[in-house]
Tab-separated table of C-alpha atoms in Angstrom:
chain	number	residue	atom	x	y	z
A	1	UNK	CA	25.647	24.749	19.564
A	2	UNK	CA	25.112	28.085	17.794
A	3	UNK	CA	21.924	27.212	15.983
A	4	UNK	CA	19.444	24.086	15.288
A	5	UNK	CA	20.784	21.814	12.520
A	6	UNK	CA	18.660	22.245	9.414
A	7	UNK	CA	16.719	19.009	8.222
A	8	UNK	CA	15.229	19.037	4.561
A	9	UNK	CA	12.438	16.592	4.212
A	10	UNK	CA	11.556	15.909	0.668
A	11	UNK	CA	7.995	14.585	0.225
A	12	UNK	CA	4.907	15.607	1.701
A	13	UNK	CA	3.175	12.120	2.120
A	14	UNK	CA	2.439	10.378	5.697
A	15	UNK	CA	6.048	9.317	5.990
A	16	UNK	CA	7.534	12.835	5.257
A	17	UNK	CA	5.006	14.733	7.441
A	18	UNK	CA	6.032	12.229	10.220
A	19	UNK	CA	9.678	12.635	9.739
A	20	UNK	CA	9.366	16.215	9.897
A	21	UNK	CA	7.232	16.150	13.217
A	22	UNK	CA	10.171	13.811	14.459
A	23	UNK	CA	12.906	15.886	13.517
A	24	UNK	CA	11.590	19.050	14.979
A	25	UNK	CA	10.806	17.419	18.071
A	26	UNK	CA	14.328	16.381	18.379
A	27	UNK	CA	15.726	19.992	18.070
A	28	UNK	CA	16.127	20.422	14.429
A	29	UNK	CA	14.930	23.226	12.209
A	30	UNK	CA	12.926	21.688	9.395
A	31	UNK	CA	11.905	22.586	5.918
A	32	UNK	CA	9.507	20.258	3.935
A	33	UNK	CA	9.479	20.151	0.077
A	34	UNK	CA	6.260	18.795	-1.864
A	35	UNK	CA	6.240	18.689	-5.581
A	36	UNK	CA	2.495	19.137	-5.681
A	37	UNK	CA	0.619	22.219	-4.585
A	38	UNK	CA	-0.464	20.774	-1.275
A	39	UNK	CA	0.702	17.958	1.102
A	40	UNK	CA	-1.028	14.777	1.887
A	41	UNK	CA	-2.971	14.459	-1.551
A	42	UNK	CA	-2.558	10.614	-1.720
A	43	UNK	CA	-3.702	10.570	1.985
A	44	UNK	CA	-6.805	12.564	1.091
A	45	UNK	CA	-7.774	10.293	-1.588
A	46	UNK	CA	-7.198	6.820	0.304
A	47	UNK	CA	-9.579	8.257	2.961
A	48	UNK	CA	-12.319	8.890	0.677
A	49	UNK	CA	-14.020	5.557	1.568
A	50	UNK	CA	-12.627	5.800	5.278
A	51	UNK	CA	-9.163	6.575	6.408
A	52	UNK	CA	-7.811	3.257	7.574
A	53	UNK	CA	-4.976	4.256	9.870
A	54	UNK	CA	-3.840	0.886	11.427
A	55	UNK	CA	-5.149	-2.354	12.513
A	56	UNK	CA	-5.852	-3.610	16.002
A	57	UNK	CA	-4.809	-7.102	15.796
A	58	UNK	CA	-2.071	-8.505	18.071
A	59	UNK	CA	1.522	-7.281	17.456
A	60	UNK	CA	2.710	-10.666	16.442
A	61	UNK	CA	0.149	-11.209	13.874
A	62	UNK	CA	0.465	-7.531	12.781
A	63	UNK	CA	4.095	-7.773	12.009
A	64	UNK	CA	3.754	-11.005	9.832
A	65	UNK	CA	1.702	-8.969	7.252
A	66	UNK	CA	5.043	-7.566	5.996
A	67	UNK	CA	5.962	-10.917	4.799
A	68	UNK	CA	9.891	-11.277	4.202
A	69	UNK	CA	10.397	-7.893	5.792
A	70	UNK	CA	8.571	-8.383	8.698
A	71	UNK	CA	11.544	-8.454	11.031
A	72	UNK	CA	12.692	-5.209	9.698
A	73	UNK	CA	9.356	-3.335	9.981
A	74	UNK	CA	8.817	-4.673	13.200
A	75	UNK	CA	11.629	-2.671	14.617
A	76	UNK	CA	10.013	0.439	13.455
A	77	UNK	CA	6.700	-0.722	14.562
A	78	UNK	CA	7.979	-1.256	18.106
A	79	UNK	CA	8.566	2.243	18.405
A	80	UNK	CA	5.668	3.574	17.074
A	81	UNK	CA	2.841	0.792	17.223
A	82	UNK	CA	-0.992	0.786	16.475
A	83	UNK	CA	-1.799	2.128	20.069
A	84	UNK	CA	0.782	4.796	19.855
A	85	UNK	CA	-0.530	5.970	16.512
A	86	UNK	CA	-4.144	6.170	17.920
A	87	UNK	CA	-2.688	8.117	20.816
A	88	UNK	CA	-1.012	10.352	18.214
A	89	UNK	CA	-4.223	10.920	16.445
A	90	UNK	CA	-6.153	11.681	19.816
A	91	UNK	CA	-3.238	14.390	20.355
A	92	UNK	CA	-4.476	15.851	16.819
A	93	UNK	CA	-8.078	15.823	18.433
A	94	UNK	CA	-8.973	12.948	16.134
A	95	UNK	CA	-10.524	10.179	18.112
A	96	UNK	CA	-10.690	6.582	16.511
A	97	UNK	CA	-12.512	3.556	16.621
A	98	UNK	CA	-11.861	-0.231	15.911
A	99	UNK	CA	-14.190	-1.490	13.125
A	100	UNK	CA	-15.610	-5.124	13.094
A	101	UNK	CA	-12.861	-6.414	11.045
A	102	UNK	CA	-10.229	-4.857	13.292
A	103	UNK	CA	-9.271	-1.863	11.345
A	104	UNK	CA	-8.855	1.198	12.737
A	105	UNK	CA	-10.555	4.385	11.615
A	106	UNK	CA	-11.170	8.222	12.620
A	107	UNK	CA	-14.525	8.438	14.465
A	108	UNK	CA	-15.795	10.278	11.333
A	109	UNK	CA	-13.977	8.098	8.881
A	110	UNK	CA	-12.335	11.321	7.147
A	111	UNK	CA	-8.853	12.091	6.340
A	112	UNK	CA	-9.188	15.790	5.642
A	113	UNK	CA	-9.920	16.759	9.368
A	114	UNK	CA	-6.735	14.751	10.418
A	115	UNK	CA	-4.771	16.162	7.656
A	116	UNK	CA	-5.597	19.694	8.453
A	117	UNK	CA	-4.967	19.537	12.106
A	118	UNK	CA	-1.537	17.825	11.560
A	119	UNK	CA	-0.313	20.410	9.019
A	120	UNK	CA	-1.520	23.259	11.431
A	121	UNK	CA	0.208	21.758	14.289
A	122	UNK	CA	3.291	21.268	12.163
A	123	UNK	CA	3.427	24.942	11.183
A	124	UNK	CA	2.803	25.984	14.873
A	125	UNK	CA	6.074	23.766	15.724
A	126	UNK	CA	7.961	25.535	13.163
A	127	UNK	CA	7.925	23.336	10.028
A	128	UNK	CA	8.208	25.545	6.936
A	129	UNK	CA	6.361	24.226	3.917
A	130	UNK	CA	7.422	24.754	0.403
A	131	UNK	CA	5.152	23.299	-2.150
A	132	UNK	CA	5.718	22.951	-5.887
A	133	UNK	CA	9.204	22.131	-5.319
A	134	UNK	CA	9.986	18.872	-7.552
A	135	UNK	CA	13.276	17.322	-6.171
A	136	UNK	CA	15.542	16.562	-9.485
A	137	UNK	CA	18.576	14.994	-7.397
A	138	UNK	CA	21.611	16.358	-6.159
A	139	UNK	CA	24.621	18.171	-7.603
A	140	UNK	CA	28.012	16.748	-7.673
A	141	UNK	CA	28.751	18.259	-4.303
A	142	UNK	CA	25.687	17.032	-2.522
A	143	UNK	CA	23.517	19.841	-2.925
A	144	UNK	CA	19.620	19.255	-3.237
A	145	UNK	CA	18.281	20.579	-6.516
A	146	UNK	CA	14.600	21.290	-7.540
A	147	UNK	CA	13.064	21.871	-10.824
A	148	UNK	CA	13.411	25.294	-12.087
A	149	UNK	CA	16.163	26.140	-9.434
A	150	UNK	CA	19.064	27.746	-11.254
A	151	UNK	CA	20.732	28.731	-8.009
A	152	UNK	CA	23.582	26.639	-6.165
A	153	UNK	CA	20.947	24.241	-4.607
A	154	UNK	CA	20.098	23.507	-1.001
A	155	UNK	CA	22.726	22.296	1.475
A	156	UNK	CA	20.905	21.145	4.678
A	157	UNK	CA	22.744	19.508	7.500
A	158	UNK	CA	20.623	16.119	6.717
A	159	UNK	CA	17.817	15.139	4.317
A	160	UNK	CA	14.897	12.901	4.682
A	161	UNK	CA	13.723	11.400	1.280
A	162	UNK	CA	10.078	10.270	1.514
A	163	UNK	CA	9.053	10.336	-2.237
A	164	UNK	CA	6.850	7.571	-2.179
A	165	UNK	CA	6.964	4.385	-4.684
A	166	UNK	CA	5.364	4.691	-8.452
A	167	UNK	CA	1.567	4.232	-7.567
A	168	UNK	CA	-0.782	6.930	-8.470
A	169	UNK	CA	1.913	9.127	-10.084
A	170	UNK	CA	-0.468	12.098	-10.744
A	171	UNK	CA	-0.448	12.677	-6.908
A	172	UNK	CA	3.404	12.843	-6.931
A	173	UNK	CA	4.455	9.224	-6.594
A	174	UNK	CA	5.970	8.576	-9.868
A	175	UNK	CA	9.413	6.782	-9.188
A	176	UNK	CA	11.355	9.312	-10.901
A	177	UNK	CA	13.860	9.139	-7.748
A	178	UNK	CA	15.057	5.480	-8.723
A	179	UNK	CA	17.495	6.460	-11.485
A	180	UNK	CA	18.871	9.443	-9.228
A	181	UNK	CA	19.522	7.362	-6.353
A	182	UNK	CA	21.084	4.544	-8.711
A	183	UNK	CA	23.538	6.814	-10.152
A	184	UNK	CA	24.863	7.445	-6.538
A	185	UNK	CA	25.316	3.806	-6.054
A	186	UNK	CA	22.284	3.053	-4.105
A	187	UNK	CA	20.748	-0.398	-4.658
A	188	UNK	CA	17.166	-0.246	-5.814
A	189	UNK	CA	14.886	-3.363	-6.348
A	190	UNK	CA	12.506	-2.591	-9.376
A	191	UNK	CA	9.130	-1.183	-8.449
A	192	UNK	CA	6.345	-3.251	-9.004
A	193	UNK	CA	2.496	-2.997	-8.551
A	194	UNK	CA	1.221	-4.153	-5.195
A	195	UNK	CA	-2.261	-4.343	-3.948
A	196	UNK	CA	-3.713	-4.089	-7.451
A	197	UNK	CA	-6.015	-5.743	-10.048
A	198	UNK	CA	-5.124	-8.381	-12.574
A	199	UNK	CA	-6.051	-9.027	-16.276
A	200	UNK	CA	-7.787	-11.976	-17.269
A	201	UNK	CA	-9.050	-13.246	-20.724
A	202	UNK	CA	-12.697	-12.566	-20.344
A	203	UNK	CA	-15.097	-13.147	-23.375
A	204	UNK	CA	-16.548	-9.996	-24.860
A	205	UNK	CA	-19.907	-11.216	-23.439
A	206	UNK	CA	-18.842	-11.798	-20.042
A	207	UNK	CA	-16.919	-8.271	-19.833
A	208	UNK	CA	-19.716	-6.426	-21.285
A	209	UNK	CA	-22.434	-8.136	-19.040
A	210	UNK	CA	-20.782	-8.187	-15.746
A	211	UNK	CA	-17.764	-5.623	-15.558
A	212	UNK	CA	-18.368	-3.569	-12.520
A	213	UNK	CA	-20.326	-6.452	-10.694
A	214	UNK	CA	-19.236	-7.587	-7.312
A	215	UNK	CA	-18.357	-11.280	-6.155
A	216	UNK	CA	-19.508	-11.192	-2.475
A	217	UNK	CA	-19.039	-13.897	0.328
A	218	UNK	CA	-16.297	-15.812	-1.758
A	219	UNK	CA	-13.057	-17.295	-0.856
A	220	UNK	CA	-9.772	-17.377	-3.057
A	221	UNK	CA	-6.486	-18.925	-3.042
A	222	UNK	CA	-3.292	-19.155	-5.372
A	223	UNK	CA	-3.191	-22.582	-6.992
A	224	UNK	CA	-0.067	-24.469	-6.075
A	225	UNK	CA	0.224	-23.139	-2.536
A	226	UNK	CA	-0.702	-24.625	0.593
A	227	UNK	CA	-2.085	-21.581	2.357
A	228	UNK	CA	-5.508	-21.559	3.585
A	229	UNK	CA	-7.918	-19.704	1.331
A	230	UNK	CA	-8.962	-16.071	2.333
A	231	UNK	CA	-12.450	-14.744	2.302
A	232	UNK	CA	-13.896	-11.763	1.206
A	233	UNK	CA	-15.117	-10.142	-2.049
A	234	UNK	CA	-13.927	-8.404	-5.178
A	235	UNK	CA	-15.162	-6.913	-8.245
A	236	UNK	CA	-15.128	-8.054	-11.981
A	237	UNK	CA	-13.520	-5.332	-14.145
A	238	UNK	CA	-13.788	-5.082	-17.858
A	239	UNK	CA	-10.161	-6.635	-18.066
A	240	UNK	CA	-10.027	-8.955	-15.107
A	241	UNK	CA	-10.555	-8.723	-11.264
A	242	UNK	CA	-9.544	-6.188	-8.483
A	243	UNK	CA	-10.914	-5.443	-4.855
A	244	UNK	CA	-9.872	-6.326	-1.453
A	245	UNK	CA	-9.525	-10.154	-1.799
A	246	UNK	CA	-7.467	-9.768	-4.787
A	247	UNK	CA	-5.272	-7.217	-3.224
A	248	UNK	CA	-4.550	-9.420	-0.274
A	249	UNK	CA	-3.055	-11.999	-2.591
A	250	UNK	CA	-1.653	-9.625	-5.084
A	251	UNK	CA	1.919	-10.109	-4.132
A	252	UNK	CA	1.825	-13.855	-4.235
A	253	UNK	CA	-0.089	-13.647	-7.735
A	254	UNK	CA	2.468	-11.260	-9.118
A	255	UNK	CA	5.163	-13.420	-8.127
A	256	UNK	CA	3.665	-16.328	-9.668
A	257	UNK	CA	3.175	-14.622	-13.022
A	258	UNK	CA	6.785	-13.528	-12.882
A	259	UNK	CA	7.858	-17.208	-12.353
A	260	UNK	CA	5.398	-19.034	-14.574
A	261	UNK	CA	3.943	-16.567	-17.051
A	262	UNK	CA	0.277	-16.744	-15.581
A	263	UNK	CA	-1.207	-17.399	-12.283
A	264	UNK	CA	-4.289	-19.197	-11.303
A	265	UNK	CA	-6.830	-17.634	-8.631
A	266	UNK	CA	-8.798	-20.555	-7.200
A	267	UNK	CA	-12.176	-19.270	-6.352
A	268	UNK	CA	-14.660	-20.922	-3.989
A	269	UNK	CA	-18.128	-19.146	-4.783
A	270	UNK	CA	-20.029	-20.656	-1.898
A	271	UNK	CA	-17.368	-21.217	0.970
A	272	UNK	CA	-20.127	-22.076	3.528
A	273	UNK	CA	-21.296	-25.349	1.845
A	274	UNK	CA	-19.518	-28.358	0.862
A	275	UNK	CA	-19.084	-29.779	-2.840
A	276	UNK	CA	-21.792	-32.691	-2.002
A	277	UNK	CA	-24.181	-30.469	-0.630
A	278	UNK	CA	-24.166	-28.394	-3.595
A	279	UNK	CA	-24.330	-31.150	-5.818
A	280	UNK	CA	-27.326	-32.519	-4.010
A	281	UNK	CA	-29.150	-29.343	-3.941
A	282	UNK	CA	-28.752	-29.073	-7.643
A	283	UNK	CA	-30.108	-32.320	-8.428
A	284	UNK	CA	-33.551	-31.182	-7.309
A	285	UNK	CA	-36.145	-31.057	-10.075
A	286	UNK	CA	-35.697	-27.896	-12.322
A	287	UNK	CA	-39.232	-28.072	-13.734
A	288	UNK	CA	-39.866	-25.193	-16.222
A	289	UNK	CA	-37.479	-22.813	-14.499
A	290	UNK	CA	-34.473	-21.571	-16.482
A	291	UNK	CA	-31.077	-22.957	-15.770
A	292	UNK	CA	-29.991	-19.495	-14.146
A	293	UNK	CA	-33.144	-19.406	-11.986
A	294	UNK	CA	-32.571	-22.998	-10.879
A	295	UNK	CA	-28.947	-22.033	-9.790
A	296	UNK	CA	-30.287	-19.155	-7.906
A	297	UNK	CA	-32.956	-20.826	-6.126
A	298	UNK	CA	-31.059	-24.038	-5.307
A	299	UNK	CA	-27.672	-22.867	-4.484
A	300	UNK	CA	-27.820	-18.961	-4.546
A	301	UNK	CA	-25.462	-18.855	-7.419
A	302	UNK	CA	-26.408	-15.875	-9.774
A	303	UNK	CA	-25.192	-12.599	-11.169
A	304	UNK	CA	-21.439	-12.473	-12.076
A	305	UNK	CA	-20.975	-15.823	-10.059
A	306	UNK	CA	-23.363	-17.473	-12.436
A	307	UNK	CA	-21.373	-15.746	-15.404
A	308	UNK	CA	-18.084	-17.127	-14.164
A	309	UNK	CA	-19.745	-20.699	-14.320
A	310	UNK	CA	-20.754	-20.244	-17.814
A	311	UNK	CA	-17.502	-18.672	-18.731
A	312	UNK	CA	-15.476	-21.552	-17.358
A	313	UNK	CA	-17.695	-24.546	-18.122
A	314	UNK	CA	-18.112	-25.963	-21.694
A	315	UNK	CA	-21.664	-25.874	-22.636
A	316	UNK	CA	-22.335	-29.716	-22.438
A	317	UNK	CA	-21.364	-29.361	-18.603
A	318	UNK	CA	-24.052	-26.500	-17.762
A	319	UNK	CA	-26.723	-29.057	-16.639
A	320	UNK	CA	-24.156	-31.456	-15.115
A	321	UNK	CA	-24.869	-30.912	-11.484
A	322	UNK	CA	-21.717	-32.806	-10.102
A	323	UNK	CA	-19.321	-30.731	-12.483
A	324	UNK	CA	-21.082	-27.469	-11.720
A	325	UNK	CA	-20.746	-28.188	-7.933
A	326	UNK	CA	-17.171	-28.898	-8.462
A	327	UNK	CA	-16.579	-25.636	-10.318
A	328	UNK	CA	-18.499	-23.485	-7.692
A	329	UNK	CA	-16.145	-24.889	-4.938
A	330	UNK	CA	-12.914	-24.730	-7.019
A	331	UNK	CA	-13.103	-22.464	-10.089
A	332	UNK	CA	-9.432	-21.831	-11.559
A	333	UNK	CA	-9.346	-18.252	-13.028
A	334	UNK	CA	-6.186	-17.824	-14.950
A	335	UNK	CA	-4.509	-14.224	-14.643
A	336	UNK	CA	-2.396	-12.940	-17.138
A	337	UNK	CA	-0.760	-9.907	-15.832
A	338	UNK	CA	-1.097	-7.398	-13.023
A	339	UNK	CA	-2.564	-4.064	-13.894
A	340	UNK	CA	0.085	-1.031	-14.658
A	341	UNK	CA	1.720	0.273	-11.569
A	342	UNK	CA	0.345	3.695	-11.968
A	343	UNK	CA	-3.271	1.936	-11.186
A	344	UNK	CA	-2.305	0.170	-8.028
A	345	UNK	CA	-2.847	1.374	-4.507
A	346	UNK	CA	0.819	0.974	-3.541
A	347	UNK	CA	4.103	-0.356	-5.230
A	348	UNK	CA	6.658	-3.158	-3.982
A	349	UNK	CA	10.376	-2.764	-4.459
A	350	UNK	CA	12.377	0.399	-3.671
A	351	UNK	CA	15.645	0.930	-1.932
A	352	UNK	CA	17.214	-2.349	-0.705
A	353	UNK	CA	17.710	-2.667	3.033
A	354	UNK	CA	21.404	-3.426	2.461
A	355	UNK	CA	21.897	0.021	1.144
A	356	UNK	CA	20.519	1.428	4.566
A	357	UNK	CA	21.745	1.663	7.996
A	358	UNK	CA	19.256	0.684	10.654
A	359	UNK	CA	18.483	4.202	11.005
A	360	UNK	CA	17.304	4.166	7.383
A	361	UNK	CA	20.412	6.379	6.144
A	362	UNK	CA	21.710	5.799	2.856
A	363	UNK	CA	25.162	4.194	3.205
A	364	UNK	CA	26.235	5.775	-0.321
A	365	UNK	CA	24.990	9.019	0.849
A	366	UNK	CA	25.783	9.855	4.267
A	367	UNK	CA	23.343	12.330	5.877
A	368	UNK	CA	20.516	11.266	3.604
A	369	UNK	CA	17.649	9.256	5.211
A	370	UNK	CA	14.920	7.523	3.521
A	371	UNK	CA	11.284	6.656	4.647
A	372	UNK	CA	7.754	5.369	3.509
A	373	UNK	CA	7.078	3.307	0.167
A	374	UNK	CA	10.203	4.177	-1.420
A	375	UNK	CA	11.881	1.292	0.608
A	376	UNK	CA	11.811	-2.344	-0.364
A	377	UNK	CA	8.555	-3.524	1.762
A	378	UNK	CA	5.130	-3.999	0.881
A	379	UNK	CA	1.844	-4.985	2.851
A	380	UNK	CA	-1.759	-5.510	2.077
A	381	UNK	CA	-4.447	-3.072	2.630
A	382	UNK	CA	-6.163	-2.799	6.113
A	383	UNK	CA	-4.055	-0.204	7.731
A	384	UNK	CA	-0.623	-1.996	7.340
A	385	UNK	CA	0.650	0.530	4.558
A	386	UNK	CA	0.027	3.580	6.734
A	387	UNK	CA	1.131	2.113	9.804
A	388	UNK	CA	4.570	1.401	8.336
A	389	UNK	CA	4.942	4.633	6.314
A	390	UNK	CA	4.145	6.590	9.855
A	391	UNK	CA	6.566	4.527	11.654
A	392	UNK	CA	9.461	4.572	9.258
A	393	UNK	CA	9.086	8.368	8.753
A	394	UNK	CA	9.400	8.852	12.842
A	395	UNK	CA	12.524	6.684	12.696
A	396	UNK	CA	14.284	8.382	9.802
A	397	UNK	CA	13.310	12.134	11.097
A	398	UNK	CA	14.509	11.265	14.511
A	399	UNK	CA	17.675	9.897	13.109
A	400	UNK	CA	18.374	12.568	10.868
A	401	UNK	CA	18.122	15.242	13.453
A	402	UNK	CA	20.550	13.218	15.519
A	403	UNK	CA	22.989	12.791	12.898
A	404	UNK	CA	22.789	16.395	11.788
A	405	UNK	CA	23.357	17.408	15.542
A	406	UNK	CA	26.483	15.455	15.562
A	407	UNK	CA	27.621	16.914	12.012
A	408	UNK	CA	26.977	20.526	13.349
A	409	UNK	CA	28.886	19.767	16.316
A	410	UNK	CA	31.876	18.370	14.861
A	411	UNK	CA	31.868	21.366	12.510
A	412	UNK	CA	31.874	23.814	15.189
A	413	UNK	CA	34.742	21.948	17.189
A	414	UNK	CA	36.827	21.948	14.017
A	415	UNK	CA	36.381	25.750	13.745
A	416	UNK	CA	37.299	26.209	17.254
A	417	UNK	CA	40.483	24.304	16.687
A	418	UNK	CA	41.508	26.139	13.710
């Protein structure tokens, strides 16, 4: 073969960077194009509170976090699982540790050193970076076009698209690629918010008093489902609720709203105690204490939890211990809508898997591969999002290099026979 095949990777997030690494390791020459002024911006933002790379739970449980896409995503993860990801980070000089929740973090919790070491290594391996190159689709003959480019376009031997979903558009993931691919006959499921907050119909008094306050040590479930409640915490916002516990249920809540118009999040404000125990504790003498002080001392309900009770119960039930106890154990919170996708941590929907080969190549656009959040899968926070982005990027990049090598070889064979 006279020269290495040329791969264009469009998108400089985790999936795109991993695709570039896999493609160059397979013998391709790689150019990476990023719409913003630097790569990995969403990775940096996500790591502000500690970069959650992956999760250490057993593989069978790990892949179930991907719901209906578990079987497909499992295929990627078998090639690049949590252990392999930790070894990869170690190769960058970044040691990791497993937290008490099973989440895996860099030893210093930071994302910037990992990204910096990664980009340095990619440059040393020969990846050429082109920032401020916003992809605007392909010309009629398949050439890649970029904003402001008046030339003939770029014609690599294969392409990997890793353009993200539609969450955090200010960092580059704006979903603009959807119409471009649909115009080429690619099936795309509508992009929807995932790992997102939800709106509730707070009274002005409750919103003003409790917005920004946490609801700690609670359990939550979705009304009408048999799945066990999840324990954790969330935060009251000016318009509703958000946070780890809500994100874990966001797909089910979003789907319930789409189906029924609203969803009911059932909160257990005291998961360590039974309804009868709470009723007995509330029945104790209140004396001269205020109602809020009585709740705080007797059943440890105060702050936003107490505000929720007052928001939900009619005034004539505030001193009814049995009704208060029942509501503490099962407070139905009506959710009206998910917050806009631009605010979501991630997005659901994307390129349908029947539009892709197992190697993540677009059936309608041979030689174009896709990876990361632009594919039709979703997962909760906890390391699952990044793990699948890394693994899909690795598969797409390696497959693009193989495809390009075959395409170049066929071209050379055809030329030799002329």
